[in-house]
Coordinates of C-alpha atoms in Angstrom, one line a residue:
Chain A
M1 CA 75.9 -57.6 85.9
G2 CA 77.7 -57.3 89.7
Q3 CA 78.3 -53.4 88.5
A4 CA 76.9 -50.4 89.9
E5 CA 78.5 -47.8 88.7
T6 CA 75.1 -45.6 88.8
F7 CA 72.5 -46.9 90.9
D8 CA 69.3 -47.2 92.7
V9 CA 69.8 -48.8 96.1
G10 CA 65.9 -51.1 95.8
E11 CA 67.3 -52.1 92.4
L12 CA 71.0 -53.2 94.1
M13 CA 68.9 -55.2 96.7
A14 CA 66.4 -56.5 94.3
R15 CA 69.7 -58.0 92.4
A16 CA 71.1 -59.0 95.9
T17 CA 68.5 -60.8 97.1
R18 CA 67.5 -62.5 94.1
A19 CA 71.2 -63.6 94.5
A20 CA 70.7 -64.8 97.9
A21 CA 67.8 -67.3 97.0
I22 CA 69.1 -69.1 93.8
F23 CA 72.2 -69.3 96.4
A24 CA 70.4 -70.7 98.8
Q25 CA 69.9 -74.1 96.6
L26 CA 73.5 -74.5 95.5
D27 CA 74.7 -78.0 97.8
Q28 CA 78.7 -77.8 99.3
E29 CA 80.7 -79.7 96.3
Q30 CA 78.4 -76.8 94.4
T31 CA 79.6 -74.0 97.2
D32 CA 83.0 -75.8 97.4
R33 CA 83.9 -75.1 93.4
I34 CA 82.7 -71.3 93.0
V35 CA 85.0 -70.9 96.3
K36 CA 88.1 -72.3 94.5
A37 CA 87.8 -70.7 91.8
V38 CA 87.3 -67.3 92.7
H39 CA 90.5 -67.9 95.1
E40 CA 92.7 -69.5 92.1
A41 CA 91.7 -66.4 89.9
G42 CA 92.5 -63.5 92.9
F43 CA 95.7 -65.4 93.7
A44 CA 96.7 -65.3 89.8
Q45 CA 95.8 -62.0 89.6
R46 CA 98.1 -61.4 93.5
V47 CA 101.0 -58.8 92.1
R48 CA 99.1 -57.1 89.1
L49 CA 95.9 -56.1 92.4
A50 CA 98.5 -55.0 94.7
R51 CA 100.2 -52.6 91.9
M52 CA 97.1 -50.9 91.1
A53 CA 96.4 -50.8 94.8
H54 CA 99.8 -48.9 95.7
E55 CA 99.8 -47.1 92.3
E56 CA 96.3 -45.9 93.3
T57 CA 96.7 -45.3 97.1
R58 CA 100.1 -43.7 97.2
M59 CA 100.0 -46.3 100.3
G60 CA 102.4 -49.1 101.3
K61 CA 104.7 -51.4 99.5
W62 CA 103.3 -53.2 96.6
E63 CA 105.4 -55.8 97.3
D64 CA 103.6 -56.0 100.8
K65 CA 100.5 -55.7 99.0
V66 CA 101.0 -58.5 97.0
L67 CA 101.5 -60.7 100.5
K68 CA 98.4 -59.2 101.2
N69 CA 96.6 -60.4 98.4
A70 CA 98.2 -64.6 99.3
L71 CA 96.8 -64.0 102.3
A72 CA 94.1 -62.8 102.0
T73 CA 93.0 -65.9 98.8
Q74 CA 95.5 -68.5 99.4
M75 CA 96.2 -68.6 103.1
V76 CA 92.0 -67.9 104.0
Y77 CA 91.3 -70.6 101.4
E78 CA 93.7 -73.1 103.3
D79 CA 91.8 -71.6 106.6
I80 CA 88.2 -72.3 105.1
K81 CA 88.5 -75.2 102.7
D82 CA 86.8 -78.6 104.2
V83 CA 85.3 -76.5 106.1
K84 CA 81.2 -77.2 106.1
T85 CA 78.9 -74.9 105.2
V86 CA 75.9 -75.6 104.0
G87 CA 73.3 -78.1 105.4
I88 CA 74.1 -80.7 107.6
I89 CA 76.8 -79.5 109.6
H90 CA 77.0 -81.6 112.8
D91 CA 75.6 -84.6 114.4
D92 CA 75.2 -85.2 118.4
R93 CA 73.2 -88.9 118.3
E94 CA 73.9 -88.8 121.7
R95 CA 72.5 -85.1 122.5
G96 CA 70.1 -85.1 120.0
I97 CA 71.2 -82.0 118.2
V98 CA 71.8 -81.2 114.7
E99 CA 72.9 -78.0 113.7
I100 CA 71.9 -77.3 110.3
A101 CA 73.9 -73.7 108.1
E102 CA 72.2 -71.7 106.6
P103 CA 73.3 -68.8 104.7
L104 CA 72.4 -65.2 106.5
G105 CA 71.4 -63.2 102.8
P106 CA 72.5 -60.0 101.2
I107 CA 76.1 -58.7 102.7
F108 CA 77.2 -55.4 102.7
A109 CA 80.6 -54.7 102.9
I110 CA 82.8 -52.1 103.3
V111 CA 86.5 -52.1 102.3
P112 CA 89.2 -49.8 103.7
V113 CA 91.6 -47.5 101.3
T114 CA 94.7 -49.8 103.5
N115 CA 94.1 -53.4 102.3
P116 CA 91.8 -52.5 99.4
T117 CA 92.2 -55.6 97.8
S118 CA 92.6 -57.9 99.7
T119 CA 90.6 -56.6 102.1
V120 CA 87.8 -57.1 99.1
M121 CA 89.2 -61.0 97.7
F122 CA 89.2 -62.0 101.5
K123 CA 85.6 -61.0 102.4
T124 CA 84.0 -62.2 99.0
L125 CA 85.5 -66.0 99.9
I126 CA 83.9 -66.2 103.1
A127 CA 80.1 -64.4 101.8
L128 CA 80.5 -67.6 99.0
K129 CA 81.7 -70.2 101.4
T130 CA 78.3 -69.4 103.1
R131 CA 76.3 -68.6 100.1
N132 CA 75.8 -65.0 100.7
P133 CA 75.5 -62.4 98.4
I134 CA 78.1 -59.6 98.8
I135 CA 77.8 -56.1 98.1
I136 CA 81.6 -54.3 98.2
R137 CA 81.8 -50.5 99.1
P138 CA 84.8 -49.4 98.1
H139 CA 87.2 -47.5 100.1
R140 CA 86.5 -43.5 97.2
N141 CA 90.9 -43.7 96.9
A142 CA 90.7 -47.2 96.1
A143 CA 88.1 -47.6 94.3
N144 CA 89.3 -48.5 90.6
C145 CA 92.0 -51.2 92.9
S146 CA 88.8 -52.8 95.3
I147 CA 86.7 -53.0 92.0
E148 CA 89.0 -54.8 89.8
A149 CA 89.5 -57.2 92.7
A150 CA 85.8 -57.6 92.9
R151 CA 85.3 -57.7 89.3
I152 CA 88.1 -60.7 89.0
C153 CA 86.2 -62.7 91.6
Y154 CA 82.8 -62.3 90.5
E155 CA 83.9 -63.3 86.6
A156 CA 85.5 -66.6 88.6
A157 CA 82.4 -66.7 90.3
L158 CA 80.5 -67.6 87.5
A159 CA 82.7 -69.1 85.4
E160 CA 81.4 -72.1 87.8
D161 CA 77.7 -71.2 87.9
A162 CA 77.0 -69.0 90.6
P163 CA 74.2 -66.7 90.9
E164 CA 73.9 -64.3 89.0
D165 CA 74.9 -61.0 91.3
C166 CA 76.6 -63.1 94.1
I167 CA 79.0 -60.0 94.0
Q168 CA 77.8 -56.8 93.3
W169 CA 80.3 -53.3 93.8
V170 CA 79.0 -49.9 94.0
H171 CA 81.2 -47.0 93.2
D172 CA 81.6 -43.5 95.4
T173 CA 78.3 -44.3 97.1
S174 CA 76.6 -40.4 99.0
R175 CA 77.1 -41.0 102.9
E176 CA 73.3 -40.9 102.3
E177 CA 73.5 -43.7 99.7
T178 CA 75.6 -45.9 102.3
Q179 CA 73.0 -45.2 105.2
A180 CA 70.5 -46.3 103.0
I181 CA 72.2 -49.8 101.0
M182 CA 72.8 -50.3 105.7
A183 CA 69.4 -50.0 106.9
H184 CA 67.3 -51.6 103.9
E185 CA 65.1 -54.3 104.8
N186 CA 66.4 -56.7 103.1
L187 CA 70.2 -56.6 103.8
A188 CA 71.4 -59.3 106.3
L189 CA 74.5 -58.5 107.5
V190 CA 77.1 -55.0 107.6
L191 CA 80.6 -56.6 107.1
A192 CA 82.6 -52.8 108.5
T193 CA 86.3 -52.8 107.9
G194 CA 87.2 -49.2 108.1
G195 CA 87.5 -45.9 109.7
G196 CA 85.1 -45.3 113.0
G197 CA 82.6 -43.6 111.9
L198 CA 81.7 -45.4 109.1
V199 CA 81.7 -48.9 111.6
R200 CA 79.7 -46.7 114.1
A201 CA 76.9 -45.6 111.3
A202 CA 77.3 -49.8 110.7
Y203 CA 76.1 -50.5 113.9
S204 CA 73.8 -47.5 114.1
S205 CA 71.7 -48.7 110.7
G206 CA 69.5 -51.2 112.1
T207 CA 71.4 -53.8 110.7
P208 CA 73.0 -56.9 112.5
A209 CA 77.2 -55.3 111.6
L210 CA 80.4 -56.8 112.3
G211 CA 82.5 -54.1 112.9
V212 CA 86.7 -53.6 114.1
G213 CA 87.6 -51.2 116.7
A214 CA 90.6 -49.1 116.2
G215 CA 94.2 -50.2 117.7
N216 CA 96.7 -48.9 119.5
V217 CA 98.3 -52.1 120.1
P218 CA 101.4 -51.8 123.0
V219 CA 104.4 -53.9 122.6
L220 CA 105.6 -54.9 126.0
I221 CA 109.4 -56.4 125.8
E222 CA 109.7 -57.7 129.2
K223 CA 113.3 -58.7 130.6
T224 CA 113.3 -62.2 130.0
A225 CA 112.7 -61.4 126.0
D226 CA 115.7 -61.5 123.4
P227 CA 115.4 -58.0 122.3
A228 CA 117.6 -58.6 119.0
F229 CA 114.5 -60.8 118.4
A230 CA 112.4 -58.4 119.5
V231 CA 113.5 -55.3 117.7
E232 CA 113.8 -57.5 114.6
Q233 CA 110.4 -58.7 114.5
V234 CA 108.5 -55.9 115.7
L235 CA 110.4 -53.9 113.0
M236 CA 109.3 -56.4 110.4
S237 CA 105.8 -55.7 111.2
K238 CA 105.6 -52.1 111.2
T239 CA 107.4 -51.9 108.0
F240 CA 105.3 -54.2 106.7
D241 CA 103.1 -52.2 104.0
N242 CA 104.7 -49.3 106.1
G243 CA 102.4 -50.0 108.9
T244 CA 99.1 -49.7 107.3
I245 CA 97.8 -52.9 109.3
C246 CA 96.0 -51.8 112.4
A247 CA 97.7 -54.5 113.9
S248 CA 100.5 -53.4 113.5
E249 CA 102.4 -51.5 116.3
Q250 CA 101.9 -48.7 118.0
A251 CA 104.4 -47.7 121.2
L252 CA 107.5 -49.9 122.4
V253 CA 107.9 -50.9 125.8
V254 CA 110.4 -51.6 127.5
E255 CA 111.8 -52.6 131.1
S256 CA 114.6 -50.5 132.0
C257 CA 117.4 -53.1 132.4
L258 CA 117.0 -54.1 128.5
A259 CA 116.6 -51.1 127.4
E260 CA 120.4 -50.1 126.0
R261 CA 120.2 -53.5 124.3
V262 CA 116.9 -52.2 122.8
I263 CA 117.8 -49.2 121.6
A264 CA 121.1 -50.8 120.3
A265 CA 119.2 -52.8 118.1
L266 CA 117.0 -50.7 116.9
K267 CA 119.5 -48.4 115.5
E268 CA 121.5 -51.1 114.1
R269 CA 118.1 -52.0 112.2
H270 CA 117.9 -48.3 110.9
A271 CA 115.7 -47.1 113.3
Y272 CA 115.7 -43.0 113.8
F273 CA 115.5 -41.8 117.1
L274 CA 113.5 -38.2 116.9
S275 CA 114.0 -35.5 119.3
D276 CA 112.0 -33.2 121.0
D277 CA 111.6 -31.2 118.3
E278 CA 111.9 -33.7 115.3
T279 CA 108.9 -35.3 117.3
K280 CA 106.6 -32.0 117.1
L281 CA 107.2 -32.1 113.7
V282 CA 106.7 -35.4 113.0
E283 CA 103.0 -34.7 115.3
A284 CA 102.0 -32.2 113.0
V285 CA 101.8 -33.7 109.6
A286 CA 100.7 -37.1 111.6
F287 CA 98.2 -36.7 113.5
D288 CA 95.2 -34.1 113.4
R289 CA 95.1 -32.9 116.6
D290 CA 91.3 -31.2 116.0
K291 CA 89.9 -34.7 114.8
H292 CA 91.8 -36.6 117.2
V293 CA 93.1 -39.5 114.3
M294 CA 96.4 -39.9 112.3
T295 CA 95.9 -37.8 108.9
T296 CA 95.5 -39.4 105.9
A297 CA 98.3 -37.7 104.5
A298 CA 101.2 -40.0 107.1
M299 CA 99.1 -43.6 106.7
G300 CA 101.7 -45.9 105.0
Q301 CA 103.7 -43.4 103.4
S302 CA 107.7 -44.3 104.3
A303 CA 109.5 -43.2 107.6
A304 CA 111.8 -40.9 105.3
R305 CA 109.1 -39.0 103.5
I306 CA 107.0 -38.4 106.6
A307 CA 110.7 -37.3 107.7
E308 CA 110.5 -34.7 104.7
M309 CA 107.1 -33.8 105.0
A310 CA 107.6 -32.8 108.4
G311 CA 111.1 -30.8 107.4
F312 CA 113.9 -33.2 108.0
S313 CA 115.5 -34.9 106.8
V314 CA 116.4 -38.7 107.8
P315 CA 118.9 -41.4 106.1
A316 CA 117.1 -42.9 103.4
D317 CA 117.3 -46.4 104.5
T318 CA 115.4 -45.4 107.7
S319 CA 113.4 -48.4 108.6
V320 CA 110.8 -46.4 111.7
L321 CA 110.8 -43.6 113.5
I322 CA 111.4 -44.1 117.1
A323 CA 109.5 -41.0 119.2
P324 CA 110.9 -41.4 122.8
L325 CA 107.5 -40.5 125.0
E326 CA 107.1 -39.8 129.0
G327 CA 103.3 -39.4 128.9
V328 CA 100.2 -40.9 127.1
G329 CA 96.9 -39.4 125.7
D330 CA 95.3 -36.4 123.9
D331 CA 98.1 -34.4 124.4
V332 CA 101.1 -36.6 123.3
P333 CA 99.8 -37.4 119.7
L334 CA 102.4 -40.0 118.9
S335 CA 101.1 -42.2 121.5
S336 CA 97.4 -42.5 119.5
E337 CA 97.3 -44.9 116.4
I338 CA 99.3 -44.1 113.9
L339 CA 99.3 -46.4 110.8
A340 CA 102.9 -45.2 109.3
P341 CA 106.4 -46.8 110.8
I342 CA 106.3 -44.4 113.7
L343 CA 106.7 -46.0 117.1
A344 CA 106.6 -44.7 120.1
F345 CA 109.3 -45.9 122.8
Y346 CA 108.8 -45.6 126.5
V347 CA 111.3 -47.4 128.8
E348 CA 109.7 -48.5 132.1
E349 CA 111.2 -49.7 135.7
D350 CA 110.3 -52.3 136.2
F351 CA 107.1 -55.5 135.0
A352 CA 104.9 -54.0 136.6
A353 CA 105.3 -49.9 135.1
A354 CA 105.8 -51.5 132.1
V355 CA 102.1 -53.4 131.9
N356 CA 100.8 -50.0 133.7
R357 CA 102.1 -48.3 130.8
C358 CA 101.0 -50.8 127.9
L359 CA 97.2 -50.5 129.8
D360 CA 97.1 -47.3 129.3
L361 CA 98.0 -47.5 125.9
N362 CA 95.5 -50.1 125.4
Y363 CA 92.5 -48.1 127.2
H364 CA 94.4 -44.5 124.4
G365 CA 91.5 -46.2 121.7
G366 CA 92.6 -49.5 121.3
I367 CA 90.5 -51.4 123.5
G368 CA 89.8 -54.9 122.3
H369 CA 91.9 -55.2 119.7
T370 CA 96.0 -56.5 119.5
A371 CA 98.8 -56.6 122.0
S372 CA 102.2 -58.3 121.7
I373 CA 104.5 -59.4 124.5
F374 CA 107.9 -60.2 124.2
S375 CA 109.0 -62.3 127.3
N376 CA 110.1 -66.0 128.3
D377 CA 107.9 -65.9 130.9
D378 CA 104.4 -67.3 131.0
A379 CA 103.8 -66.3 133.8
A380 CA 104.1 -63.2 132.9
I381 CA 102.3 -63.4 129.6
T382 CA 99.8 -65.1 131.3
E383 CA 99.6 -62.3 134.0
Y384 CA 100.0 -59.5 130.6
A385 CA 97.3 -61.2 129.0
L386 CA 94.9 -61.4 131.5
L387 CA 95.2 -57.2 132.4
M388 CA 94.8 -56.1 128.9
N389 CA 92.0 -55.4 127.1
A390 CA 92.7 -57.5 123.9
G391 CA 90.6 -59.8 121.4
R392 CA 94.5 -61.1 120.2
I393 CA 97.7 -61.1 123.1
V394 CA 100.2 -61.9 120.2
V395 CA 103.3 -63.6 121.8
N396 CA 107.1 -63.4 120.2
T397 CA 105.7 -62.7 116.9
P398 CA 105.6 -59.8 115.0
S399 CA 101.8 -58.3 115.9
A400 CA 100.6 -57.4 112.1
Q401 CA 101.2 -61.0 111.3
G402 CA 100.3 -62.4 114.1
A403 CA 97.0 -61.1 114.7
V404 CA 95.7 -61.2 111.1
G405 CA 96.4 -65.2 112.0
G406 CA 97.3 -67.9 109.6
L407 CA 101.0 -67.2 108.9
L408 CA 102.8 -67.6 113.3
N409 CA 99.9 -68.8 114.8
T410 CA 97.2 -70.8 114.2
L411 CA 94.9 -67.8 114.2
S412 CA 92.0 -67.1 111.6
P413 CA 93.3 -65.5 108.8
S414 CA 91.4 -62.6 108.8
F415 CA 91.2 -59.1 107.6
T416 CA 88.5 -57.9 110.3
L417 CA 89.9 -58.3 113.1
G418 CA 87.2 -58.1 116.0
C419 CA 87.2 -56.2 119.0
G420 CA 84.6 -57.8 121.2
T421 CA 82.6 -54.4 123.5
G422 CA 85.2 -52.8 124.5
G423 CA 85.9 -51.8 120.9
G424 CA 82.3 -51.3 120.1
N425 CA 82.0 -54.8 118.6
I426 CA 79.5 -58.4 119.4
T427 CA 82.8 -60.4 119.2
T428 CA 86.7 -60.6 120.0
D429 CA 87.1 -63.5 117.0
N430 CA 89.2 -63.2 114.1
I431 CA 86.5 -63.1 111.6
T432 CA 85.9 -65.5 109.0
A433 CA 82.9 -68.2 107.6
R434 CA 81.8 -68.9 110.5
H435 CA 81.2 -65.7 111.7
L436 CA 78.5 -65.7 108.5
L437 CA 75.9 -68.5 108.8
N438 CA 73.1 -68.5 110.8
V439 CA 73.3 -72.3 112.2
Q440 CA 69.6 -74.0 113.3
R441 CA 69.3 -76.6 115.6
I442 CA 67.3 -79.8 115.1
A443 CA 66.5 -80.6 119.1
R444 CA 65.2 -84.1 119.1
R445 CA 63.6 -85.4 122.6
R446 CA 66.3 -86.1 125.0
P447 CA 64.0 -85.6 128.7
N448 CA 66.6 -84.5 131.4
E449 CA 66.1 -87.6 133.4
R450 CA 67.2 -85.2 137.4
F451 CA 63.8 -82.8 135.9
A452 CA 61.8 -86.0 135.5
R453 CA 62.6 -87.9 138.7
F454 CA 62.8 -84.6 140.7
D455 CA 59.1 -83.7 142.8
K456 CA 58.1 -80.6 141.3
S457 CA 56.0 -79.4 144.0
L458 CA 59.3 -78.7 146.2
Y459 CA 59.4 -75.3 144.4
L460 CA 56.2 -74.3 145.7
D461 CA 57.9 -74.6 149.6
E462 CA 58.6 -71.2 149.9
A463 CA 60.8 -72.9 153.3
L464 CA 63.3 -74.4 151.1
D465 CA 66.6 -72.4 150.2
A466 CA 68.5 -72.5 146.8
A467 CA 71.0 -75.4 149.2
A468 CA 67.7 -77.0 149.5
I469 CA 66.3 -77.6 146.4
E470 CA 69.4 -78.3 144.4
R471 CA 70.5 -81.2 147.2
E472 CA 66.0 -82.7 146.2
Y473 CA 67.3 -82.2 142.6
N474 CA 70.8 -84.4 142.8
R475 CA 69.2 -87.2 144.7
N476 CA 70.2 -90.3 143.2
S477 CA 67.1 -92.3 145.1
Chain B
M1 CA 62.3 -85.6 89.4
T2 CA 64.1 -85.7 86.1
D3 CA 67.5 -84.0 85.9
K4 CA 67.0 -82.6 82.3
P5 CA 64.9 -79.6 82.1
T6 CA 61.5 -79.2 79.5
L7 CA 58.9 -77.2 78.7
T8 CA 55.6 -77.8 77.4
C9 CA 52.4 -75.6 76.9
A10 CA 49.6 -76.0 75.8
T11 CA 46.9 -73.3 75.4
T12 CA 43.4 -74.2 77.2
D13 CA 39.8 -72.2 77.8
E14 CA 42.3 -69.5 76.5
S15 CA 45.0 -69.6 79.2
L16 CA 48.6 -70.3 78.0
V17 CA 50.2 -73.5 80.4
C18 CA 53.7 -73.8 80.5
T19 CA 54.7 -76.6 82.4
F20 CA 58.5 -76.9 83.0
S21 CA 60.8 -79.8 84.7
G22 CA 63.6 -80.6 85.8
R23 CA 66.1 -78.2 86.8
L24 CA 66.2 -74.7 85.1
D25 CA 69.7 -73.7 85.7
T26 CA 70.5 -71.1 83.4
Q27 CA 71.7 -73.0 79.8
A28 CA 67.5 -74.9 80.5
C29 CA 66.4 -71.2 80.9
A30 CA 68.0 -69.9 77.5
A31 CA 67.1 -72.8 75.6
V32 CA 63.4 -72.4 76.1
E33 CA 63.7 -68.3 76.7
A34 CA 63.2 -67.7 72.9
D35 CA 60.0 -70.0 72.2
L36 CA 58.6 -69.5 75.8
M37 CA 58.8 -65.3 75.0
A38 CA 57.3 -66.1 72.3
R39 CA 53.9 -67.5 72.9
V40 CA 53.8 -65.0 76.2
A41 CA 53.9 -62.7 73.7
A42 CA 50.9 -64.1 71.5
A43 CA 48.8 -65.3 74.7
T44 CA 45.1 -63.7 74.9
G45 CA 44.7 -64.9 78.2
P46 CA 45.9 -65.9 81.6
V47 CA 49.6 -66.9 81.8
V48 CA 50.5 -70.3 83.8
F49 CA 54.0 -71.2 84.8
D50 CA 53.9 -74.7 86.2
L51 CA 57.0 -75.6 88.4
A52 CA 55.4 -79.3 90.0
S53 CA 58.1 -80.9 88.4
V54 CA 61.0 -78.4 88.8
D55 CA 63.6 -78.8 91.7
Y56 CA 65.8 -75.9 91.0
V57 CA 65.7 -72.4 89.4
A58 CA 68.5 -70.3 88.3
S59 CA 68.6 -66.5 88.2
M60 CA 67.6 -66.3 83.9
F61 CA 64.4 -67.8 85.6
F62 CA 63.3 -64.7 87.9
R63 CA 64.1 -63.0 84.7
L64 CA 61.7 -65.2 82.7
C65 CA 59.1 -64.4 85.4
L66 CA 59.9 -60.8 85.9
Q67 CA 59.6 -60.1 81.5
T68 CA 56.5 -62.5 81.8
H69 CA 55.1 -60.5 84.9
K70 CA 55.6 -57.4 83.1
Q71 CA 54.3 -57.9 79.7
V72 CA 51.2 -59.9 81.0
G73 CA 50.7 -57.8 84.0
A74 CA 50.3 -59.2 87.5
E75 CA 46.5 -59.7 87.1
R76 CA 46.9 -62.8 83.9
F77 CA 50.0 -63.9 85.4
A78 CA 50.6 -67.2 87.6
I79 CA 53.4 -69.4 89.1
A80 CA 51.2 -72.8 90.1
H81 CA 52.1 -76.0 91.5
V82 CA 55.2 -75.1 93.1
Q83 CA 57.1 -77.7 95.2
P84 CA 58.5 -76.5 98.9
P85 CA 62.6 -76.2 98.4
V86 CA 61.6 -74.1 94.6
L87 CA 58.4 -71.9 97.3
R88 CA 61.7 -71.1 99.1
V89 CA 63.2 -69.8 96.7
F90 CA 60.8 -67.8 95.8
K91 CA 59.8 -66.5 99.6
I92 CA 63.9 -66.0 99.8
A93 CA 63.6 -63.6 96.7
G94 CA 60.8 -61.3 97.7
L95 CA 58.9 -63.1 94.8
D96 CA 56.1 -65.5 96.5
T97 CA 53.3 -62.5 95.0
M98 CA 53.7 -63.8 92.0
I99 CA 52.9 -68.1 93.2
R100 CA 49.3 -68.7 93.2

């Protein structure tokens, strides 16, 4: 059970549907016991799964993947463990509204190659917390580690009497099979984290979907910022797992008055500034000009490895490759999202010019995702946030760790970051358990007294405009 | 409703009526599986599962129902007297066509 090496979509969905039915009977205590067990089992295997993921994908750093696994289990569990997700979750006697949480039904979870074990455990925890069976669809280049993570979760869940087939997984599905699952009438939701094509397919399937958009995170270092601190924080994020988190910084935009100090701080932390020729060489290995996307070859590789791939060498301890750029767009490949330790670098005359540059970057493939600012001027922070189109505007924070939440701020810990309608999504939230519920409302009779007293025949009088009706509607006598 | 699950089977007018009660979790289903399936295999007439006193079913009970359905055929198998919480479970699973 649970596993579907070769599978029939109908049988897969029948199992998931039956699991959903059994799940619907569980109370909060039974549900929470399952979630606790799964969190503990996943957390216990955080190092082994991280090593597996690194060995299988050859991306990132296994030590950082351990932290991702810890975030996906410990932090996510901390965030959701006390949340009511079964039965009556809110009772407002005064308003006469009682809210009842109901599960959605089977969820199809698409898992990316960049976070192949952490995303499995995260999605599984939030699905089980809401009594939804989950079907894991790993990336084909990370199938073994993703399936192992799912298996660990499933065994722990079964040991606490979770429904059979509450966690299933599929292996190496064809595009047609994936589409057949996504379009199946018994599927309740596609939880899509992955490449743009897959996310678009999820939204096109006819089944409700929670997807993510692409990121292209600008970082504005404003004139009141501490340059050394900003650089330290940015590099902490951009080098984390070799930049594989989609919320990691893509471009530094610095006010000119701070440029020298920022450059010095970057060099002090082993950033390597690319020459024009080296920038072109890196573009060729990191960006596919035909497809207008980053290459998988560069994804999650170290700065030194990318330089080697590009045909030149940098010191082995190089933290990031910095590409000083003038423009933004398709003809400037490194101004796009690259999930690797490569940063575009812009120096702008003043705050307005810097914000404009950030807007260019934001609207060049990163709409709705994340923006970052380092500043000690609250007005500047607010102005920046009002102008960016981003679900998360992180302040004085490494953006990867900041956007995923739970570590450096109080955003919900999540490996699925909504990007709003600009990113083709329905929400800008960090997706978590509360998004996987149908909330039913008992609405007891609580008449609107103003409406009850109001003379409804006035609506028939065409001479009365909206202001006149409003006066009558709000009349006290 | 009782928490301790029980199974009583009786044959009347060639019908095998299996009356369950209590919480039919995995362990309870496993405990009655062999006896139940032997009686189903021996039945020559209609088979009815009476769930009037059942308040919870596990995945394994679905399997027992599906096995019985397959063995005796749709026309000879029925589930009867299902209480609302359990009816809802069968409806979610899409197995409510077995309920008469």
